[in-house]
C-alpha positions as a Markdown table, in Angstrom:
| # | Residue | x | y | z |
|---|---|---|---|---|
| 1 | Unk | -0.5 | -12.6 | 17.6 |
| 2 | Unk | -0.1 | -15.1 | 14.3 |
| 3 | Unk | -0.3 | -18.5 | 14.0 |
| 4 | Unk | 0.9 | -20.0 | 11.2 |
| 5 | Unk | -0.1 | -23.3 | 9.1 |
| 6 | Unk | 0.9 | -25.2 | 6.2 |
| 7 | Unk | 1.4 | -28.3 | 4.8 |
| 8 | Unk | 4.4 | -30.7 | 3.3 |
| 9 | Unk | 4.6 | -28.8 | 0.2 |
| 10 | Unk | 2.6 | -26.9 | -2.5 |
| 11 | Unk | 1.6 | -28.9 | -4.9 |
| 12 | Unk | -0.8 | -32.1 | -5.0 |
| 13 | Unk | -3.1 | -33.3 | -7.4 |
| 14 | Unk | -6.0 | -33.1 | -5.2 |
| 15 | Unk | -5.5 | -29.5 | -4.3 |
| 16 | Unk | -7.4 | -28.4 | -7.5 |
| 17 | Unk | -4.6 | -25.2 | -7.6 |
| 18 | Unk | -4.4 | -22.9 | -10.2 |
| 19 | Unk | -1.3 | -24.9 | -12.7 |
| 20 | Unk | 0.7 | -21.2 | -13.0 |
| 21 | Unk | 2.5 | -20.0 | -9.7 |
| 22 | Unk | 1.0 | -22.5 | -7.9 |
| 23 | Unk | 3.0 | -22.1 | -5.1 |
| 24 | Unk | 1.3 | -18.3 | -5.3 |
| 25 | Unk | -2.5 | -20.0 | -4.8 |
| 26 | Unk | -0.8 | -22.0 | -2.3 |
| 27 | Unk | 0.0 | -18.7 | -0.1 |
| 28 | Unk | -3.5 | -17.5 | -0.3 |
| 29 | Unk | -4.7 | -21.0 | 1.4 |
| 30 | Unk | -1.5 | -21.3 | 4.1 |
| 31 | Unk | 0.6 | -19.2 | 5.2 |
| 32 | Unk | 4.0 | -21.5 | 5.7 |
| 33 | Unk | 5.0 | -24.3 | 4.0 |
| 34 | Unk | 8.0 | -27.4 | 4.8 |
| 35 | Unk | 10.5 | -26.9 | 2.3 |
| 36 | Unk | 11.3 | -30.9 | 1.8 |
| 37 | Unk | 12.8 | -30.5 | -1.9 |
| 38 | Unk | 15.9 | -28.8 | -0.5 |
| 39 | Unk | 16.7 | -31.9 | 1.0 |
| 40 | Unk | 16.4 | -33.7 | -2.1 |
| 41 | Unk | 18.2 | -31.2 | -3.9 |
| 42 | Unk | 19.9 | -27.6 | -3.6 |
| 43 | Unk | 17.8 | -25.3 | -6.1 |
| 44 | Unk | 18.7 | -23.1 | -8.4 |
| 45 | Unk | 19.3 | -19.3 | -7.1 |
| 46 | Unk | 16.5 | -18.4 | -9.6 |
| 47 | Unk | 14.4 | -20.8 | -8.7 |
| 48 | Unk | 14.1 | -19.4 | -4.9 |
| 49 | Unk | 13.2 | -15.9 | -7.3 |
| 50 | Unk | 10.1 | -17.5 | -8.3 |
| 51 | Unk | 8.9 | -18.9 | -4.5 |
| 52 | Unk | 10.0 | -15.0 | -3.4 |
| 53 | Unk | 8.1 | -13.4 | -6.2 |
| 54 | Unk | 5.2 | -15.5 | -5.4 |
| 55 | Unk | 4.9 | -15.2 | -1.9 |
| 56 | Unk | 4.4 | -12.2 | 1.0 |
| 57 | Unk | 7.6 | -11.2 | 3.1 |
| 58 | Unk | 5.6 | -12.8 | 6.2 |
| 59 | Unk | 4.9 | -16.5 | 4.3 |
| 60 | Unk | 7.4 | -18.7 | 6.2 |
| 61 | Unk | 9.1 | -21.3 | 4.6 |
| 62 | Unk | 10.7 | -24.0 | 6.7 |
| 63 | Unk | 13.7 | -25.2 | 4.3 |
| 64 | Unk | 15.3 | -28.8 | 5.0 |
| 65 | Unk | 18.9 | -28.8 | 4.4 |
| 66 | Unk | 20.0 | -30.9 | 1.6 |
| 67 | Unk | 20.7 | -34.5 | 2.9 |
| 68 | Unk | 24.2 | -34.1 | 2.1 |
| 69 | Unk | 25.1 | -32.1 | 4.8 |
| 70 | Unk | 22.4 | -33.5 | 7.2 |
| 71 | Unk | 23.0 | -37.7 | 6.3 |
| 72 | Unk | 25.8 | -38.4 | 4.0 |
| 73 | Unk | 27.9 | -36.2 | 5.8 |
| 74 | Unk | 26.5 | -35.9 | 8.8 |
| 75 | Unk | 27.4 | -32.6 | 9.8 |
| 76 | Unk | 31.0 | -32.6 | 9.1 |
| 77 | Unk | 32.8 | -31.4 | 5.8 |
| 78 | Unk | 29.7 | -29.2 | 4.5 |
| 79 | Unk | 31.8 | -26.3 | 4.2 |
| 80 | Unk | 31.0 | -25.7 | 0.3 |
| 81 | Unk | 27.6 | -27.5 | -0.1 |
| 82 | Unk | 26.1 | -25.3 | 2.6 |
| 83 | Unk | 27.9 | -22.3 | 1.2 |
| 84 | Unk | 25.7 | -23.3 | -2.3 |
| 85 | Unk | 22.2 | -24.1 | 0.0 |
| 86 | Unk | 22.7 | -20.6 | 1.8 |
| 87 | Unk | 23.9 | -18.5 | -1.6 |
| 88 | Unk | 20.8 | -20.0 | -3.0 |
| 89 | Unk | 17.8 | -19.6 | -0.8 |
| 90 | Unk | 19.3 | -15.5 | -0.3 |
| 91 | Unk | 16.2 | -14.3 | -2.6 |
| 92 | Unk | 14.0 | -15.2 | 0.1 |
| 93 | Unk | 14.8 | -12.8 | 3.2 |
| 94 | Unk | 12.3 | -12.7 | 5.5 |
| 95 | Unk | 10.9 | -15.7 | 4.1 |
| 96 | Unk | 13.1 | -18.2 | 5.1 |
| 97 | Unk | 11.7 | -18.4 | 8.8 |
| 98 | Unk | 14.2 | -21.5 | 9.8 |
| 99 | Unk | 16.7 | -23.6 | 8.2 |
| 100 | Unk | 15.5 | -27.0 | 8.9 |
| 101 | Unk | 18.6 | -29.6 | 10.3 |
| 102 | Unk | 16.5 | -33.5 | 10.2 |
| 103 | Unk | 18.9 | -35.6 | 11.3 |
| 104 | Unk | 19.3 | -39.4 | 11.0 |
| 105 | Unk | 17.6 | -41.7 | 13.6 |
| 106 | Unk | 21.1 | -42.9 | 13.9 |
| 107 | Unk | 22.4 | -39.5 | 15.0 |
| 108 | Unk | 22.8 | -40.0 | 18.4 |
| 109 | Unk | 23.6 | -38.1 | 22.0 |
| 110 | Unk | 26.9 | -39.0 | 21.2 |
| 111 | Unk | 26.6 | -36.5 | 18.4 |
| 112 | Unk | 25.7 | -33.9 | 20.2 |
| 113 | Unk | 29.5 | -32.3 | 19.5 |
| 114 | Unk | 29.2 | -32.4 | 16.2 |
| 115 | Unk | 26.0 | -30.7 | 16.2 |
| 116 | Unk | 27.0 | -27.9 | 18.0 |
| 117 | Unk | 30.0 | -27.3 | 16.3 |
| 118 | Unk | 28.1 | -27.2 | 12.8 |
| 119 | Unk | 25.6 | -24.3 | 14.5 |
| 120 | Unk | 29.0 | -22.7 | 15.7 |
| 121 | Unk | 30.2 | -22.3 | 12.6 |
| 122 | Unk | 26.6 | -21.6 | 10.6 |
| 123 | Unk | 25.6 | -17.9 | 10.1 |
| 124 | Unk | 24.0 | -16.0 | 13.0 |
| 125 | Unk | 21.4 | -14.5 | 10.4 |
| 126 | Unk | 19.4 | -17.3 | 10.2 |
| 127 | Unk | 17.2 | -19.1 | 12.6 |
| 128 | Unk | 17.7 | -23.0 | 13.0 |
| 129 | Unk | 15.3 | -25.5 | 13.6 |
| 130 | Unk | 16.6 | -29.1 | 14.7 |
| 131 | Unk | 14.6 | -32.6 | 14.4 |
| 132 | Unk | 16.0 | -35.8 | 16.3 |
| 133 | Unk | 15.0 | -39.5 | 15.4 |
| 134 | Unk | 16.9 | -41.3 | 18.1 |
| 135 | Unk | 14.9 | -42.9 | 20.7 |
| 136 | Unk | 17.6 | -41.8 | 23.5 |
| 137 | Unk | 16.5 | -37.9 | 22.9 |
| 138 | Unk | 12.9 | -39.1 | 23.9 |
| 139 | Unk | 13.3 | -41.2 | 26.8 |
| 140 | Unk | 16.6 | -40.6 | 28.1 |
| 141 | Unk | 16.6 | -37.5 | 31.1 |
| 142 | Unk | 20.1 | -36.5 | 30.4 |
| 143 | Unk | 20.1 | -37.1 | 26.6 |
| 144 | Unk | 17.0 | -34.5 | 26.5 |
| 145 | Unk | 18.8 | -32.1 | 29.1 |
| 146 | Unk | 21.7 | -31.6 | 26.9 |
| 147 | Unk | 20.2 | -31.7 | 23.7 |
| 148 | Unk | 17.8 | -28.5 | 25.1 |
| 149 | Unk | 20.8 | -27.1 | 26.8 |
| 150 | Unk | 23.0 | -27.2 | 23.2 |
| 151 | Unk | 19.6 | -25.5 | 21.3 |
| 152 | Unk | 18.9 | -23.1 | 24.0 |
| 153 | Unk | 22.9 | -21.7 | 23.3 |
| 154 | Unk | 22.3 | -21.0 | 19.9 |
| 155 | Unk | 18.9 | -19.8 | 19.8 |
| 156 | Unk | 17.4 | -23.2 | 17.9 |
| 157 | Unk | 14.3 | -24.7 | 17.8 |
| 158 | Unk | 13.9 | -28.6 | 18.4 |
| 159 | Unk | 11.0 | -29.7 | 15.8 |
| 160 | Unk | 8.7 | -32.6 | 17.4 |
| 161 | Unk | 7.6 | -34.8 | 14.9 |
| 162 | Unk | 4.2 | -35.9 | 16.1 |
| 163 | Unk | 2.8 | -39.3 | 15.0 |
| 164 | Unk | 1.0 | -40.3 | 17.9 |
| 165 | Unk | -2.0 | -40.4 | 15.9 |
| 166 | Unk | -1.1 | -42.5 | 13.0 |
| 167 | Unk | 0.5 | -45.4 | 15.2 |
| 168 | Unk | -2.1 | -45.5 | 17.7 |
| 169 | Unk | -4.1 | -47.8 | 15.4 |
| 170 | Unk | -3.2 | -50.2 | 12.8 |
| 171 | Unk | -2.8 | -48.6 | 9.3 |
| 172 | Unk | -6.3 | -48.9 | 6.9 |
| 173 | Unk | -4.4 | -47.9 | 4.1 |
| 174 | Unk | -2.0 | -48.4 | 1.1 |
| 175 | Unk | -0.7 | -44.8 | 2.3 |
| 176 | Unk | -0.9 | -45.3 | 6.0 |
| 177 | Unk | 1.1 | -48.6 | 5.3 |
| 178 | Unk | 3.6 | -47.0 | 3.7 |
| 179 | Unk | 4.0 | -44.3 | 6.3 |
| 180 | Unk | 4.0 | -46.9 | 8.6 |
| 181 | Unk | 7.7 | -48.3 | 7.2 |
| 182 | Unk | 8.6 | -44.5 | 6.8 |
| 183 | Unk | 8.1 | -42.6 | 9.9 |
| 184 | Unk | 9.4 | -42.2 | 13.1 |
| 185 | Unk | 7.7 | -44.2 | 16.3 |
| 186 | Unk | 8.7 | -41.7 | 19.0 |
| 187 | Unk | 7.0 | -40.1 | 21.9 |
| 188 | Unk | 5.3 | -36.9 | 21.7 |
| 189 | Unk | 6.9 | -33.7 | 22.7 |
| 190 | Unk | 5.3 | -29.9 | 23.3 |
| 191 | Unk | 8.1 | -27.9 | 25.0 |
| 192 | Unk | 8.9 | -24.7 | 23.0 |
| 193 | Unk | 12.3 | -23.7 | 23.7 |
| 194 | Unk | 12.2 | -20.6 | 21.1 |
| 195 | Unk | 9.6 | -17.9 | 20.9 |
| 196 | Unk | 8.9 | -19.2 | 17.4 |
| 197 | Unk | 8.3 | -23.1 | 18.0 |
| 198 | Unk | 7.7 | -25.5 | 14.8 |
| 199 | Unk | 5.5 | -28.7 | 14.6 |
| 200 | Unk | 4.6 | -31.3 | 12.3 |
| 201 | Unk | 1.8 | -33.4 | 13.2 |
| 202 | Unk | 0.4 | -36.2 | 11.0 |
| 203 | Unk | -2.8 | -37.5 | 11.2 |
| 204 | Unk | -4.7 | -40.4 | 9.5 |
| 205 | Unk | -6.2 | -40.5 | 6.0 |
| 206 | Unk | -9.4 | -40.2 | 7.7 |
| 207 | Unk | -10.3 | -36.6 | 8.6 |
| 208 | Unk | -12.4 | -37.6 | 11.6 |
| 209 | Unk | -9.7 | -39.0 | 13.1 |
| 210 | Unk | -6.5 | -36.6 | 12.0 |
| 211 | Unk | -9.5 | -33.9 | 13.8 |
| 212 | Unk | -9.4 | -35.8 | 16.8 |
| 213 | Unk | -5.8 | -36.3 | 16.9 |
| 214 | Unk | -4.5 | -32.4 | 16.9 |
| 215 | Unk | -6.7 | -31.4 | 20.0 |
| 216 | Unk | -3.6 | -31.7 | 21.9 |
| 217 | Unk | -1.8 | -29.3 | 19.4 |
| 218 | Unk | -4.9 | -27.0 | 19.2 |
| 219 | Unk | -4.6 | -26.2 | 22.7 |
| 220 | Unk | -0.8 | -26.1 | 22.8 |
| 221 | Unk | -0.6 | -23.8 | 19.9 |
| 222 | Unk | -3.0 | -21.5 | 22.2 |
| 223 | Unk | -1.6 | -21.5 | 25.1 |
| 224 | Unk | 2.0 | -20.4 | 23.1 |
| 225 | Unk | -0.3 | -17.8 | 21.5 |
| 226 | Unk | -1.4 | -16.2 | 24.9 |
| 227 | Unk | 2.4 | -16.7 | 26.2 |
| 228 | Unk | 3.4 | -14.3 | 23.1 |
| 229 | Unk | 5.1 | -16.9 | 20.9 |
| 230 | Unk | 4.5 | -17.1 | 17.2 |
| 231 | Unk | 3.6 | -21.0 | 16.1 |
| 232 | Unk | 4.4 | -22.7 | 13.0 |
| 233 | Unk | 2.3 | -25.8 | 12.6 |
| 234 | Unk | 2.5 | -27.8 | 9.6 |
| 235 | Unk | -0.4 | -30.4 | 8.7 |
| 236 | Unk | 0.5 | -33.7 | 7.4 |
| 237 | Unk | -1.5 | -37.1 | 6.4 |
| 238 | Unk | -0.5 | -40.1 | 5.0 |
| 239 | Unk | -1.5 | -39.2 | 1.4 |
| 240 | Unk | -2.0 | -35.1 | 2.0 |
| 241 | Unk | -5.0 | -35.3 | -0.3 |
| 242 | Unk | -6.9 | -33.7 | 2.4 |
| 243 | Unk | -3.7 | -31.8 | 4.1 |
| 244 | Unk | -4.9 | -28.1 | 2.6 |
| 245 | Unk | -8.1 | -27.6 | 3.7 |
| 246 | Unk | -7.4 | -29.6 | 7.3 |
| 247 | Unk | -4.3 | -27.1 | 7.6 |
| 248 | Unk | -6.8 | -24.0 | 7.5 |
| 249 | Unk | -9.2 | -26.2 | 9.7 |
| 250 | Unk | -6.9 | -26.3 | 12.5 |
| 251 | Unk | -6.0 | -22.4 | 12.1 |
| 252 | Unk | -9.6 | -21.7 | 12.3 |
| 253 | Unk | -10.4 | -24.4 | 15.9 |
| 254 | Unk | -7.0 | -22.6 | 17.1 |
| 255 | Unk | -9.4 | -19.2 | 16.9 |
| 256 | Unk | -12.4 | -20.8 | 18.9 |
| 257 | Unk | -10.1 | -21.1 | 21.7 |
| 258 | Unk | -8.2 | -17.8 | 21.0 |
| 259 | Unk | -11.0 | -15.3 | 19.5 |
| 260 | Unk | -8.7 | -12.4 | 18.7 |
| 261 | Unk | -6.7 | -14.7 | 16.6 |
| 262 | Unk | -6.8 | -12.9 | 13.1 |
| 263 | Unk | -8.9 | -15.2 | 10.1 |
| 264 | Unk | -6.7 | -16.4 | 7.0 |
| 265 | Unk | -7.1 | -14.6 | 4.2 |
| 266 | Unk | -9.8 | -15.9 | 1.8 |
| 267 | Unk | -7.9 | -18.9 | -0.4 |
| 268 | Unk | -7.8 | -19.1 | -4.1 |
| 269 | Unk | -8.3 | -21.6 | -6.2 |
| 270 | Unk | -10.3 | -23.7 | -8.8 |
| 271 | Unk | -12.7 | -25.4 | -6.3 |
| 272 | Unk | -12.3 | -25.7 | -2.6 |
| 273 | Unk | -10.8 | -28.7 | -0.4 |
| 274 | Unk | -14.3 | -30.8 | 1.0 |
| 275 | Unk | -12.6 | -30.7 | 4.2 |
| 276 | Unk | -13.0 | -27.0 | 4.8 |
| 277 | Unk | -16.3 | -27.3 | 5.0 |
């Protein structure tokens, strides 16, 4: 029984992490972590030697395909810059829990064909992990059948981006604002299909509220617990100042409602997110 928790990524000035291996002291706070750069850009094979030299075989890292297969292409002709993602991230083993596929908001049910036949032809080695944008897979019976039925044949996660919380309220923010213009407005969603489900929830810059907002998840996460299923549930605020210690805080109210939950590690670092405590 594991639950696992992390954040958008490694690094933020807030964190008060140690400035050599960082993503090292990061591992000794959470124990997963959203691998958004790889969307930005494919790194370099000894690159991924440093995030696998500084983490445990059991860290999980969620890694986002680049967005030239995901958006420019959409799927189709990725033959040689997936070939470079996958030759790349190969350092990792273990740790690469899921390749991440975010797809456009315009990437509709209509799609569905050509996301199948990328997973066809994608090696069976590797777990996949799916996130939709278009309102149709939320709110449309048969769009949501077929899209589960497609997953469930190749073994694949669909990723619910949670952001209940954050719209229910008009944004107080400069980051909220901007996360506002940026993020999908979409109904939440708590079916696992996989015994390894994957969320991302994002709160508020407030912490009272960001709390209050993840009860839902707290008790979902539990209930997959006791079912034998192994979460991945990645914290996320507007700014992610506060996204460290709050990732270990919901690890720790997970283990109120599931006692023999085992505690994180003790983190490292320089001083401690005020959040934690």
């Amino acid at each position: 029984m594991k639950l696992h928790v992390g954040c958008a990524m490694w690094s933020h000035a807030r964190w008060n992490l140690p400035q050599e291996e960082r993503l090292g002291a990061y591992a000794t706070w959470c124990n997963a972590v959203e691998g958004n750069t790889t969307f930005y850009a494919t790194p370099s094979r000894s690159t991924v030697e440093t995030w696998a030299a500084q983490t445990p075989p059991e860290f999980r890292l969620v890694l986002k395909l680049p967005k030239t297969v995901t958006h420019d292409r959409r799927l189709g002709d990725v033959a040689e810059p997936v070939r470079a993602f996958l030759d790349a991230i190969e350092p990792l083993g273990p740790r690469a829990h899921a390749l991440w596929v975010q797809l456009p908001g315009s990437f509709s049910p209509g799609d569905l064909g050509v996301l199948a036949a990328f997973l066809r032809r994608m090696p069976a080695s590797y777990r996949y992990a799916v996130e939709v944008r278009h309102r149709a897979f939320f709110d449309h019976g048969p769009s949501i059948r077929n899209l589960e039925r497609l997953l469930g044949e190749f073994g694949a996660e669909w990723v619910p981006f949670d952001t209940v919380t954050l719209f229910e309220s008009p944004p107080v923010s400069d980051a909220e604002r901007d996360a506002w213009t940026k993020k999908p407005r979409v109904p939440r969603r708590s079916e696992a299909l996989t015994e390894r489900p994957i969320v991302r929830y994002l709160g508020r810059d407030d912490v009272g509220r960001t709390v209050a907002g993840w009860r839902h998840w707290a008790e979902v996460a539990a209930r997959w617990l006791r079912e034998g299923r192994s979460p991945t549930v990645f914290i996320h605020t507007p700014d992610n100042a506060e996204a460290l210690g709050l990732s270990r805080r919901f690890h720790e109210e997970v283990r109120t409602l599931v006692p023999e939950l085992e505690p994180l590690p003790e983190p490292v670092a320089d001083e401690p997110p005020l959040t934690l405590f």
